[in-house]
Coordinates of C-alpha atoms in Angstrom, one line a residue:
M16 CA 18.9 19.9 7.0
L17 CA 15.3 21.2 6.9
T18 CA 14.8 24.7 8.2
N19 CA 11.9 25.9 10.4
S20 CA 10.5 27.6 7.3
D21 CA 10.7 24.2 5.4
I22 CA 8.9 22.5 8.3
A23 CA 6.2 25.1 8.4
E24 CA 5.6 25.0 4.6
L25 CA 5.6 21.3 4.5
T26 CA 3.2 20.9 7.3
A27 CA 0.9 23.3 5.6
F28 CA 1.2 21.4 2.4
R29 CA 0.5 18.0 4.1
R30 CA -2.6 19.3 5.6
A31 CA -3.8 20.8 2.3
L32 CA -3.4 17.3 0.8
H33 CA -5.4 15.9 3.7
R34 CA -8.3 18.1 2.9
K35 CA -8.6 16.8 -0.7
P36 CA -8.3 13.0 -0.7
E37 CA -8.6 11.0 -3.8
V38 CA -9.1 7.2 -3.8
S39 CA -7.2 4.5 -5.8
G40 CA -7.4 5.3 -9.6
E41 CA -8.8 8.8 -9.1
E42 CA -5.7 10.6 -8.0
V43 CA -5.8 13.2 -10.8
E44 CA -5.6 16.4 -8.8
T45 CA -3.3 15.0 -6.2
A46 CA -0.9 14.1 -9.1
K47 CA -1.1 17.6 -10.5
T48 CA -0.3 19.1 -7.1
I49 CA 2.6 16.8 -6.6
A50 CA 4.1 17.5 -10.1
G51 CA 3.8 21.2 -9.4
E52 CA 5.7 20.9 -6.2
L53 CA 8.3 18.8 -7.9
K54 CA 8.8 21.4 -10.6
K55 CA 10.2 23.8 -7.8
L56 CA 12.9 21.4 -7.1
R57 CA 14.1 21.4 -10.6
P58 CA 14.7 17.7 -11.2
S59 CA 16.3 16.4 -14.4
D60 CA 12.9 15.1 -15.6
I61 CA 9.4 14.6 -14.3
I62 CA 7.4 11.7 -15.7
T63 CA 3.6 11.9 -15.2
G64 CA 0.8 9.4 -15.9
L65 CA 3.0 6.4 -14.8
G66 CA 0.8 3.4 -14.3
G67 CA -2.3 5.6 -14.2
H68 CA -1.7 8.8 -12.3
G69 CA 1.9 8.1 -11.1
V70 CA 4.5 10.8 -11.0
A71 CA 8.3 10.3 -10.9
A72 CA 11.0 13.0 -10.4
V73 CA 14.4 12.0 -11.7
F74 CA 17.5 13.7 -10.3
E75 CA 20.5 12.9 -12.5
T76 CA 24.0 13.6 -11.5
G77 CA 25.6 12.8 -14.9
V78 CA 28.1 10.4 -13.3
S79 CA 27.8 6.7 -13.7
G80 CA 26.3 5.0 -10.7
P81 CA 23.3 3.2 -9.3
T82 CA 19.6 4.4 -9.5
V83 CA 17.9 4.7 -6.2
L84 CA 14.2 5.0 -6.0
F85 CA 12.3 6.2 -3.0
R86 CA 8.4 5.6 -3.1
A87 CA 5.3 7.3 -1.7
E88 CA 1.6 6.7 -2.3
L89 CA -0.9 9.2 -3.8
D90 CA -4.3 7.5 -2.8
A91 CA -6.6 7.9 0.1
L92 CA -9.3 5.5 1.5
P93 CA -13.1 5.4 1.0
I94 CA -13.7 6.0 4.6
E95 CA -15.6 8.8 6.3
E96 CA -13.2 10.9 8.4
L97 CA -14.3 11.6 12.0
S98 CA -12.3 14.6 13.1
E99 CA -12.6 18.1 14.5
M100 CA -9.4 19.2 12.9
S101 CA -9.4 22.3 10.8
W102 CA -7.7 20.3 8.0
R103 CA -10.1 17.3 8.0
S104 CA -11.3 15.8 4.8
E105 CA -13.6 18.0 2.7
V106 CA -14.7 15.1 0.6
P107 CA -17.6 13.0 1.9
G108 CA -16.8 9.3 2.4
K109 CA -13.0 9.7 1.6
G110 CA -10.1 10.4 3.8
H111 CA -6.3 10.1 4.1
L112 CA -6.5 7.7 6.9
C113 CA -3.4 5.7 6.1
G114 CA -0.9 8.5 6.1
H115 CA -0.2 8.7 2.4
D116 CA -0.4 12.5 2.6
G117 CA 2.4 12.4 5.0
H118 CA 4.4 10.0 3.0
M119 CA 4.1 12.2 0.0
T120 CA 5.2 15.2 2.0
M121 CA 8.1 13.3 3.5
L122 CA 9.4 12.5 0.0
L123 CA 9.0 16.1 -1.0
A124 CA 11.0 17.2 2.1
F125 CA 13.7 14.8 1.1
G126 CA 13.5 16.4 -2.4
R127 CA 14.4 19.7 -0.8
L128 CA 17.5 18.2 0.8
L129 CA 18.4 16.5 -2.4
Q130 CA 18.2 19.9 -4.3
R131 CA 20.5 21.5 -1.8
N132 CA 23.0 18.7 -1.5
P133 CA 22.9 16.4 -4.6
P134 CA 24.7 13.1 -4.6
K135 CA 28.0 12.7 -6.3
T136 CA 27.1 9.7 -8.6
G137 CA 24.1 7.9 -10.1
R138 CA 20.7 9.1 -9.9
V139 CA 17.7 9.4 -7.5
V140 CA 14.0 8.8 -8.5
L141 CA 11.2 10.2 -6.3
M142 CA 8.2 7.9 -7.1
F143 CA 4.7 8.9 -6.2
Q144 CA 2.7 5.9 -7.2
P145 CA -1.1 5.5 -7.5
A146 CA -3.5 3.0 -6.2
E147 CA -1.6 1.4 -3.4
E148 CA -4.7 0.7 -1.4
D149 CA -6.2 -1.8 -3.8
G150 CA -2.8 -3.4 -4.8
S151 CA -2.9 -2.3 -8.4
G152 CA -0.6 0.7 -8.4
A153 CA 2.9 -0.7 -8.2
R154 CA 2.2 -3.4 -10.8
A155 CA 0.8 -0.7 -13.1
V156 CA 3.8 1.5 -12.7
V157 CA 6.3 -1.3 -13.2
A158 CA 4.4 -2.5 -16.2
D159 CA 4.4 1.0 -17.8
Q160 CA 7.0 0.9 -20.7
R161 CA 8.4 4.2 -19.4
F162 CA 9.4 2.7 -16.1
A163 CA 12.3 0.9 -17.8
Q164 CA 13.8 4.4 -18.2
I165 CA 14.1 4.7 -14.4
A166 CA 14.3 1.1 -13.3
P167 CA 16.1 1.2 -10.1
D168 CA 18.9 -0.7 -8.6
W169 CA 17.7 0.0 -5.1
A170 CA 14.2 0.9 -3.8
F171 CA 13.1 2.1 -0.4
A172 CA 9.8 3.2 1.2
I173 CA 8.7 4.4 4.6
H174 CA 5.3 3.7 6.0
N175 CA 4.2 5.0 9.2
E176 CA 3.0 2.2 11.6
P177 CA 1.1 3.0 14.7
G178 CA 1.8 0.8 17.8
R179 CA 5.5 1.6 17.7
P180 CA 7.3 4.3 19.7
F181 CA 7.5 7.7 18.1
G182 CA 10.5 7.8 15.8
F183 CA 11.3 4.1 16.1
V184 CA 11.7 2.3 12.8
A185 CA 10.8 -1.3 12.5
T186 CA 12.6 -3.2 9.7
R187 CA 14.3 -6.6 9.1
P188 CA 15.5 -8.7 6.2
G189 CA 12.9 -11.0 4.9
L190 CA 9.1 -10.9 5.0
I191 CA 7.6 -7.6 6.0
N192 CA 4.0 -7.7 4.5
C193 CA 2.0 -10.8 3.6
A194 CA 0.8 -11.4 0.1
S195 CA -3.0 -11.3 -0.1
R196 CA -5.9 -11.3 -2.6
G197 CA -9.7 -10.9 -2.5
L198 CA -11.6 -13.6 -4.4
E199 CA -15.2 -12.9 -5.2
I200 CA -17.2 -16.1 -5.9
T201 CA -20.6 -15.7 -7.7
L202 CA -22.9 -18.6 -7.7
T203 CA -25.9 -18.6 -10.1
G204 CA -28.8 -21.0 -10.1
K205 CA -32.6 -20.3 -10.7
T206 CA -35.0 -18.5 -8.5
A207 CA -38.3 -20.0 -7.5
H208 CA -41.4 -19.3 -5.5
A209 CA -40.7 -19.9 -1.8
A210 CA -43.7 -22.3 -1.8
E211 CA -42.0 -24.3 -4.6
P212 CA -38.3 -24.3 -4.0
E213 CA -37.8 -27.5 -5.8
E214 CA -38.7 -25.6 -9.1
G215 CA -35.5 -23.6 -8.7
R216 CA -31.8 -24.2 -8.0
S217 CA -30.8 -22.5 -4.8
P218 CA -27.1 -21.9 -3.9
G219 CA -27.9 -22.0 -0.3
L220 CA -26.4 -25.4 0.5
A221 CA -23.3 -24.6 -1.6
V222 CA -22.9 -21.2 0.5
A223 CA -23.4 -23.2 3.7
A224 CA -20.7 -25.7 2.7
L225 CA -18.3 -23.1 1.3
I226 CA -18.0 -20.7 4.2
P227 CA -16.3 -23.3 6.6
A228 CA -14.4 -24.9 3.7
L229 CA -12.9 -21.6 2.6
G230 CA -12.0 -20.8 6.1
A231 CA -10.1 -24.0 6.5
L232 CA -7.7 -23.1 3.7
G233 CA -5.8 -21.0 6.2
R234 CA -6.2 -20.7 10.0
G235 CA -3.4 -18.2 10.7
G236 CA -0.8 -19.0 13.3
P237 CA 2.9 -18.1 13.4
L238 CA 4.0 -15.8 10.6
N239 CA 6.6 -18.2 9.1
D240 CA 6.9 -19.5 5.5
D241 CA 3.9 -21.7 6.0
F242 CA 1.5 -18.9 7.1
R243 CA -1.9 -19.1 5.6
L244 CA -5.1 -17.2 6.4
A245 CA -8.5 -17.3 4.7
T246 CA -11.1 -14.8 5.9
V247 CA -14.7 -14.8 4.6
T248 CA -15.5 -11.1 4.5
H249 CA -18.9 -11.0 2.9
A250 CA -21.7 -13.5 1.9
Q251 CA -25.1 -12.7 0.4
L252 CA -27.8 -15.3 -0.6
G253 CA -30.8 -14.1 -2.7
E254 CA -32.7 -11.1 -1.6
P255 CA -34.2 -10.0 1.7
T256 CA -37.7 -11.3 1.0
F257 CA -39.9 -14.1 2.1
G258 CA -41.6 -15.0 -1.0
V259 CA -38.6 -16.0 -3.3
A260 CA -36.2 -19.0 -3.0
P261 CA -32.9 -17.6 -3.9
G262 CA -31.2 -18.2 -7.3
A263 CA -27.9 -16.3 -6.8
A264 CA -25.2 -15.9 -4.1
V265 CA -22.0 -14.1 -3.6
I266 CA -19.1 -14.9 -1.3
N267 CA -16.0 -12.8 -0.8
V268 CA -13.0 -14.3 0.8
T269 CA -9.6 -12.8 1.6
L270 CA -6.6 -15.0 1.2
R271 CA -3.2 -14.2 2.9
A272 CA 0.2 -16.1 2.8
A273 CA 3.8 -15.4 3.5
K274 CA 4.8 -16.4 0.0
D275 CA 3.4 -15.5 -3.4
D276 CA 3.4 -19.1 -4.6
V277 CA 1.6 -20.3 -1.5
L278 CA -1.1 -17.6 -2.1
E279 CA -1.6 -18.9 -5.6
K280 CA -2.1 -22.4 -4.5
M281 CA -4.7 -21.2 -1.9
A282 CA -6.5 -19.3 -4.7
Q283 CA -6.6 -22.4 -6.8
A284 CA -7.9 -24.5 -3.9
A285 CA -10.6 -21.9 -3.2
R286 CA -11.7 -22.0 -6.9
A287 CA -11.7 -25.8 -6.9
L288 CA -13.9 -25.9 -3.8
A289 CA -16.4 -23.5 -5.3
K290 CA -16.4 -25.3 -8.7
A291 CA -17.1 -28.6 -6.9
Q292 CA -20.1 -27.1 -4.9
A293 CA -21.4 -25.5 -8.1
D294 CA -21.3 -28.8 -9.9
Q295 CA -22.8 -30.6 -7.1
N296 CA -25.8 -28.2 -6.9
G297 CA -26.3 -27.5 -10.5
L298 CA -25.0 -23.9 -10.4
A299 CA -22.9 -21.7 -12.6
V300 CA -19.9 -20.1 -11.0
E301 CA -17.7 -17.1 -11.8
F302 CA -14.6 -15.7 -10.1
E303 CA -13.1 -12.2 -9.8
D304 CA -9.7 -11.4 -8.2
C305 CA -9.6 -8.1 -6.3
D306 CA -7.0 -6.2 -4.3
V307 CA -4.1 -8.5 -5.3
F308 CA -0.9 -7.8 -3.3
A309 CA 2.5 -9.4 -3.7
A310 CA 4.5 -10.3 -0.5
S311 CA 6.7 -7.4 0.5
I312 CA 10.1 -8.9 1.2
N313 CA 13.1 -6.9 2.3
D314 CA 16.4 -7.6 0.6
P315 CA 19.1 -8.3 3.2
E316 CA 21.7 -5.8 1.6
A317 CA 19.1 -3.1 1.3
T318 CA 18.1 -3.6 4.9
R319 CA 21.6 -3.3 6.0
V320 CA 22.0 0.0 4.1
A321 CA 18.9 1.4 5.7
Q322 CA 19.8 0.2 9.2
K323 CA 23.4 1.7 8.8
A324 CA 21.7 5.0 7.7
M325 CA 19.5 5.0 10.8
D326 CA 22.4 4.1 13.1
T327 CA 24.4 7.0 11.7
L328 CA 21.5 9.3 12.5
G329 CA 20.9 7.9 16.0
I330 CA 17.4 6.7 15.0
A331 CA 16.4 3.6 17.0
N332 CA 15.4 0.6 14.9
G333 CA 14.8 -3.1 15.2
P334 CA 12.5 -5.9 14.0
D335 CA 9.7 -5.2 16.6
G336 CA 6.3 -6.2 15.4
L337 CA 7.4 -7.7 12.2
P338 CA 6.4 -9.3 9.9
M339 CA 2.8 -8.1 9.6
R340 CA -0.3 -9.8 8.3
A341 CA -1.4 -6.7 6.5
S342 CA -0.4 -6.2 2.8
E343 CA 1.5 -3.5 0.9
D344 CA 2.2 -3.4 -2.7
F345 CA 5.8 -2.0 -2.4
G346 CA 7.0 -5.6 -2.7
V347 CA 6.5 -5.3 -6.5
F348 CA 9.4 -2.8 -6.7
G349 CA 11.6 -5.5 -5.1
W350 CA 11.2 -7.8 -8.2
G351 CA 13.8 -5.9 -10.0
A352 CA 15.8 -4.1 -7.3
K353 CA 17.3 -4.4 -3.9
A354 CA 14.4 -3.1 -1.8
A355 CA 13.6 -2.4 1.8
M356 CA 10.4 -1.2 3.6
L357 CA 10.8 0.8 6.8
C358 CA 7.9 1.1 9.3
L359 CA 8.2 4.5 11.2
G360 CA 6.4 4.7 14.5
P361 CA 4.0 7.5 15.3
G362 CA 3.5 6.3 18.9
I363 CA 2.4 3.3 20.9
D364 CA -1.1 4.4 21.5
Y365 CA -1.6 6.3 18.2
A366 CA -4.9 5.8 16.3
A367 CA -4.6 2.8 14.0
L368 CA -4.4 3.0 10.3
H369 CA -7.6 2.9 8.4
N370 CA -9.4 4.3 11.4
P371 CA -11.8 7.3 11.0
D372 CA -10.0 9.3 13.6
Y373 CA -6.4 8.7 12.2
D374 CA -4.2 11.6 11.1
F375 CA -0.5 11.6 10.1
P376 CA 1.7 13.2 12.8
D377 CA 3.6 16.0 11.0
D378 CA 6.6 15.6 13.3
L379 CA 7.5 12.4 11.3
I380 CA 8.2 14.4 8.1
P381 CA 11.8 15.5 8.9
I382 CA 12.6 12.1 10.4
G383 CA 11.7 10.3 7.2
A384 CA 13.3 12.9 5.0
S385 CA 16.7 12.5 7.0
I386 CA 16.6 8.7 6.6
Y387 CA 16.1 9.0 2.8
A388 CA 19.0 11.6 2.6
Q389 CA 21.4 9.5 4.6
I390 CA 20.6 6.3 2.5
T391 CA 21.3 8.4 -0.6
R392 CA 24.6 9.7 0.8
D393 CA 25.7 6.1 1.7
I394 CA 24.9 4.6 -1.6
L395 CA 25.7 7.5 -4.0
G396 CA 28.2 9.6 -2.1

């Protein structure tokens, strides 16, 4: 059990993290800070630089048994925080506005419990992964050859999710977060004088045709296996001038689906549409994939283990508000392990994630730590 002193120290630590946010791929100081805190817990091993700036603490029992991994995220968002709190972000244009500072602290709180009451068998891995916000971090961690040393049999994560009652945990077997990817389409023709547009090759007609065509790839609807959603998020044609007929254009579209293979088919269809328009209008076309997230799908057995732990602790839980259209790269850890994502409520009317006035509620720290500890007891003894 966490003491009052623990809670005070952890709250101060979380707020210190909040002041110094680092975005995806830049989590150098955050990783150093986390590694320093982990050393105090005297784990069997600390692995740094995993998949970029990832940090993993390994707690070995020396007795044969499963490996159970618990994940938190290191990165913040490129959003200006709007807050009067004394611990608000000190970095212009960046803020911990998704609660990753709280998730890290929750995992460190669990580490204190783990140190005081280690499991009887197997091993526990506390995984602090980089670059969750752009979807690249979990893949990079799993692809790191050192990850094989700590490859888990079970994997769990908690993400706070506003819109749910404080302390309530939403989870269920099956789909939790949709797969998604951003596709940037660049069309290149030839500029010309606005008085002689026929001397150039404008992408204007291609852009006009592609915006509705891309949107038609997915209209949303019920979140079942057939769910598809395509959202054009940005389009730029030429420059803001009156004397030049445009010669280049960019379209960004975000594609979402309930399944990874469906998302891939959507991406192929989007590329085919753009290629056809480029050919028809004498344009060159290039593609870039950005922010690629796998679907996050809860394993039935891992979900049952988590639900049993919460029932033991008297923590209310259920499938409320699930699945979600938003994406989360934790699903990658489920490719090789029985994995479950838990969505912990900070309150019904709490500020939404990615909002400039969001701040993680510190009272969630002991709740998350207790869930992790109970899962560990139930699996490892």
